[in-house]
PDB file of C-alpha atoms in Angstrom:
ATOM      1  CA  MET A  21       1.965 -11.828 -19.214  1.00  0.00           C
ATOM      2  CA  SER A  22       1.467 -15.303 -18.184  1.00  0.00           C
ATOM      3  CA  THR A  23      -1.980 -16.343 -18.238  1.00  0.00           C
ATOM      4  CA  SER A  24      -3.942 -19.686 -18.070  1.00  0.00           C
ATOM      5  CA  THR A  25      -7.543 -20.487 -18.974  1.00  0.00           C
ATOM      6  CA  LEU A  26      -9.592 -22.722 -16.942  1.00  0.00           C
ATOM      7  CA  HIS A  27     -12.914 -24.158 -18.250  1.00  0.00           C
ATOM      8  CA  CYS A  28     -15.248 -24.535 -15.365  1.00  0.00           C
ATOM      9  CA  GLY A  29     -17.985 -26.977 -14.698  1.00  0.00           C
ATOM     10  CA  PRO A  30     -21.191 -26.445 -12.524  1.00  0.00           C
ATOM     11  CA  ASN A  31     -19.421 -26.560  -9.074  1.00  0.00           C
ATOM     12  CA  ILE A  32     -16.948 -23.842 -10.021  1.00  0.00           C
ATOM     13  CA  LEU A  33     -19.699 -21.835 -11.680  1.00  0.00           C
ATOM     14  CA  GLU A  34     -22.030 -21.683  -8.360  1.00  0.00           C
ATOM     15  CA  SER A  35     -19.823 -18.878  -6.939  1.00  0.00           C
ATOM     16  CA  TYR A  36     -20.287 -16.867 -10.365  1.00  0.00           C
ATOM     17  CA  MET A  37     -24.149 -17.249 -10.917  1.00  0.00           C
ATOM     18  CA  SER A  38     -27.097 -15.735  -9.355  1.00  0.00           C
ATOM     19  CA  ASP A  39     -29.430 -17.846  -7.077  1.00  0.00           C
ATOM     20  CA  GLU A  40     -32.095 -17.544  -9.844  1.00  0.00           C
ATOM     21  CA  ASP A  41     -29.899 -19.085 -12.380  1.00  0.00           C
ATOM     22  CA  MET A  42     -28.777 -21.944 -10.054  1.00  0.00           C
ATOM     23  CA  ILE A  43     -32.610 -22.701  -9.139  1.00  0.00           C
ATOM     24  CA  MET A  44     -33.588 -22.665 -12.893  1.00  0.00           C
ATOM     25  CA  GLY A  45     -30.584 -25.215 -13.555  1.00  0.00           C
ATOM     26  CA  LYS A  46     -28.926 -22.780 -16.235  1.00  0.00           C
ATOM     27  CA  GLU A  47     -25.653 -23.869 -14.998  1.00  0.00           C
ATOM     28  CA  GLU A  48     -25.555 -26.951 -17.443  1.00  0.00           C
ATOM     29  CA  ASN A  49     -25.846 -24.424 -20.440  1.00  0.00           C
ATOM     30  CA  ILE A  50     -23.285 -22.132 -19.383  1.00  0.00           C
ATOM     31  CA  GLU A  51     -19.525 -22.380 -20.513  1.00  0.00           C
ATOM     32  CA  CYS A  52     -17.233 -19.899 -18.955  1.00  0.00           C
ATOM     33  CA  GLU A  53     -13.477 -19.055 -19.070  1.00  0.00           C
ATOM     34  CA  ILE A  54     -11.642 -18.171 -15.868  1.00  0.00           C
ATOM     35  CA  ILE A  55      -8.468 -16.241 -16.825  1.00  0.00           C
ATOM     36  CA  MET A  56      -5.685 -17.111 -14.290  1.00  0.00           C
ATOM     37  CA  VAL A  57      -2.759 -14.654 -13.969  1.00  0.00           C
ATOM     38  CA  HIS A  58       0.618 -14.630 -11.967  1.00  0.00           C
ATOM     39  CA  CYS A  59       0.902 -11.985  -9.392  1.00  0.00           C
ATOM     40  CA  ARG A  60       3.768  -9.548 -10.275  1.00  0.00           C
ATOM     41  CA  LEU A  61       4.993  -9.445  -6.738  1.00  0.00           C
ATOM     42  CA  CYS A  62       4.885 -13.074  -5.580  1.00  0.00           C
ATOM     43  CA  THR A  63       4.188 -15.006  -8.456  1.00  0.00           C
ATOM     44  CA  ALA A  64       1.230 -16.771  -7.113  1.00  0.00           C
ATOM     45  CA  ILE A  65      -1.457 -17.789  -9.640  1.00  0.00           C
ATOM     46  CA  THR A  66      -4.782 -15.912  -9.020  1.00  0.00           C
ATOM     47  CA  HIS A  67      -8.053 -15.353 -10.966  1.00  0.00           C
ATOM     48  CA  LYS A  68      -7.724 -12.208 -13.166  1.00  0.00           C
ATOM     49  CA  GLN A  69     -10.905 -10.977 -11.733  1.00  0.00           C
ATOM     50  CA  GLU A  70      -9.805 -11.508  -8.205  1.00  0.00           C
ATOM     51  CA  GLY A  71      -6.646  -9.644  -8.783  1.00  0.00           C
ATOM     52  CA  PHE A  72      -5.796  -6.018  -9.251  1.00  0.00           C
ATOM     53  CA  ASN A  73      -4.391  -4.450 -12.407  1.00  0.00           C
ATOM     54  CA  ILE A  74      -1.230  -2.486 -11.434  1.00  0.00           C
ATOM     55  CA  PHE A  75      -2.122   0.474 -13.900  1.00  0.00           C
ATOM     56  CA  GLU A  76      -5.753   0.434 -14.154  1.00  0.00           C
ATOM     57  CA  SER A  77      -6.984   0.020 -10.274  1.00  0.00           C
ATOM     58  CA  ASP A  78      -8.096   3.093  -8.437  1.00  0.00           C
ATOM     59  CA  LYS A  79      -5.776   1.879  -5.718  1.00  0.00           C
ATOM     60  CA  ASN A  80      -2.664   3.664  -7.353  1.00  0.00           C
ATOM     61  CA  ILE A  81      -0.821   0.457  -6.963  1.00  0.00           C
ATOM     62  CA  ALA A  82       1.936   1.477  -9.439  1.00  0.00           C
ATOM     63  CA  ASP A  83       2.590   4.489  -7.301  1.00  0.00           C
ATOM     64  CA  LYS A  84       2.793   2.357  -4.277  1.00  0.00           C
ATOM     65  CA  ILE A  85       5.097  -0.128  -5.898  1.00  0.00           C
ATOM     66  CA  ALA A  86       7.413   2.563  -6.963  1.00  0.00           C
ATOM     67  CA  ARG A  87       7.456   4.079  -3.550  1.00  0.00           C
ATOM     68  CA  CYS A  88       7.762   1.026  -1.601  1.00  0.00           C
ATOM     69  CA  LEU A  89       9.632  -1.588  -3.695  1.00  0.00           C
ATOM     70  CA  PRO A  90      12.978  -1.859  -5.229  1.00  0.00           C
ATOM     71  CA  ILE A  91      11.567  -2.748  -8.692  1.00  0.00           C
ATOM     72  CA  LEU A  92      10.632  -0.876 -11.746  1.00  0.00           C
ATOM     73  CA  ILE A  93       7.141  -1.719 -13.239  1.00  0.00           C
ATOM     74  CA  ILE A  94       6.207  -0.143 -16.485  1.00  0.00           C
ATOM     75  CA  PRO A  95       3.020  -0.673 -18.721  1.00  0.00           C
ATOM     76  CA  GLN A  96       5.166  -1.719 -21.778  1.00  0.00           C
ATOM     77  CA  ASP A  97       7.212  -4.348 -20.128  1.00  0.00           C
ATOM     78  CA  LYS A  98       6.388  -8.219 -20.937  1.00  0.00           C
ATOM     79  CA  PHE A  99       5.527  -8.972 -17.335  1.00  0.00           C
ATOM     80  CA  SER A 100       2.091  -9.719 -15.594  1.00  0.00           C
ATOM     81  CA  LYS A 101       0.068  -6.437 -14.815  1.00  0.00           C
ATOM     82  CA  TYR A 102      -1.778  -8.004 -11.730  1.00  0.00           C
ATOM     83  CA  ILE A 103      -1.119  -8.461  -8.251  1.00  0.00           C
ATOM     84  CA  CYS A 104      -3.026 -10.771  -5.996  1.00  0.00           C
ATOM     85  CA  GLU A 105      -4.962  -9.667  -3.175  1.00  0.00           C
ATOM     86  CA  THR A 106      -2.497 -10.733  -0.317  1.00  0.00           C
ATOM     87  CA  CYS A 107       0.192  -8.773  -2.050  1.00  0.00           C
ATOM     88  CA  SER A 108      -2.138  -5.800  -2.448  1.00  0.00           C
ATOM     89  CA  ASP A 109      -2.932  -5.905   1.404  1.00  0.00           C
ATOM     90  CA  GLN A 110       0.828  -5.888   2.235  1.00  0.00           C
ATOM     91  CA  LEU A 111       1.541  -3.196  -0.315  1.00  0.00           C
ATOM     92  CA  GLU A 112      -1.085  -1.054   1.429  1.00  0.00           C
ATOM     93  CA  LEU A 113       0.668  -1.761   4.875  1.00  0.00           C
ATOM     94  CA  CYS A 114       4.065  -1.015   3.264  1.00  0.00           C
ATOM     95  CA  ASN A 115       2.905   2.308   1.786  1.00  0.00           C
ATOM     96  CA  ASP A 116       1.229   3.460   5.218  1.00  0.00           C
ATOM     97  CA  LEU A 117       4.371   2.517   7.028  1.00  0.00           C
ATOM     98  CA  THR A 118       6.422   4.756   4.352  1.00  0.00           C
ATOM     99  CA  ILE A 119       4.105   7.689   4.760  1.00  0.00           C
ATOM    100  CA  LYS A 120       4.022   7.494   8.562  1.00  0.00           C
ATOM    101  CA  SER A 121       7.979   7.237   8.616  1.00  0.00           C
ATOM    102  CA  VAL A 122       8.413  10.194   6.240  1.00  0.00           C
ATOM    103  CA  GLU A 123       5.909  12.305   8.483  1.00  0.00           C
ATOM    104  CA  ALA A 124       7.830  11.320  11.637  1.00  0.00           C
ATOM    105  CA  GLU A 125      11.070  12.184   9.984  1.00  0.00           C
ATOM    106  CA  LYS A 126       9.642  15.619   9.098  1.00  0.00           C
ATOM    107  CA  LEU A 127       8.319  16.034  12.730  1.00  0.00           C
ATOM    108  CA  PHE A 128      11.693  15.031  14.124  1.00  0.00           C
ATOM    109  CA  LYS A 129      13.651  17.494  11.841  1.00  0.00           C
ATOM    110  CA  LYS A 130      11.240  20.318  12.770  1.00  0.00           C
ATOM    111  CA  GLN A 131      11.729  19.499  16.553  1.00  0.00           C
ATOM    112  CA  LEU A 132      15.438  19.422  16.289  1.00  0.00           C
ATOM    113  CA  GLU A 133      15.525  22.749  14.397  1.00  0.00           C
ATOM    114  CA  GLU A 134      13.214  24.251  17.083  1.00  0.00           C
ATOM    115  CA  GLU A 135      15.666  23.032  19.774  1.00  0.00           C
ATOM    116  CA  GLU A 136      18.638  24.567  17.875  1.00  0.00           C
ATOM    117  CA  LEU A 137      16.904  27.683  17.573  1.00  0.00           C
ATOM    118  CA  ALA A 138      16.011  27.660  21.263  1.00  0.00           C
ATOM    119  CA  LYS A 139      19.664  27.126  22.062  1.00  0.00           C
ATOM    120  CA  GLN A 140      20.831  29.964  19.753  1.00  0.00           C
ATOM    121  CA  MET A 141      18.355  32.394  21.188  1.00  0.00           C
ATOM    122  CA  SER A 142      19.481  31.362  24.701  1.00  0.00           C
ATOM    123  CA  THR A 143      23.362  31.759  23.863  1.00  0.00           C
ATOM    124  CA  LYS A 144      22.423  35.185  22.354  1.00  0.00           C
ATOM    125  CA  LYS A 145      20.700  36.245  25.440  1.00  0.00           C
ATOM    126  CA  GLU A 146      23.507  35.058  27.606  1.00  0.00           C
ATOM    127  CA  LYS A 147      25.983  37.232  25.570  1.00  0.00           C
ATOM    128  CA  ILE A 148      23.952  40.181  25.709  1.00  0.00           C
ATOM    129  CA  ILE A 149      23.552  39.619  29.611  1.00  0.00           C
ATOM    130  CA  ASN A 150      27.188  39.418  30.008  1.00  0.00           C
ATOM    131  CA  MET A 151      28.002  42.353  27.778  1.00  0.00           C
ATOM    132  CA  ASN A 152      25.378  44.458  29.970  1.00  0.00           C
ATOM    133  CA  GLN A 153      27.162  43.324  32.941  1.00  0.00           C
ATOM    134  CA  GLU A 154      30.596  44.187  31.723  1.00  0.00           C
ATOM    135  CA  THR A 155      29.562  47.629  30.709  1.00  0.00           C
ATOM    136  CA  LYS A 156      28.128  48.329  34.112  1.00  0.00           C
ATOM    137  CA  LYS A 157      31.506  47.504  35.737  1.00  0.00           C
TER     138      LYS A 157
END
């Protein structure tokens, strides 16, 4: 997994600090490390805390990748285990489309089966009617 460490100063820390800490001027005494990771899907560099862990997220990211994308991601591989927010959003859209298209396919198959059954029933009725008419002659 490719990671980078960024040491941050007061300006970057502001977004990670409480208002009380900023008022007290505590940012001068704080050192932090921001871990940067590459997105597994697009290679963009993102803050680890802003990305989503593929295997530890409650968003079922690994399942969605397996369902929607032609790549194999396993916990034991040596590549990044994070995706960025943009890819997460796009993966959600792709997953939604996949689910909708599978549901649509089931609906179309069911409608086709019902139409074919109706045609078969109609054909059987016609045969019975024709047989009844021939026996009356």
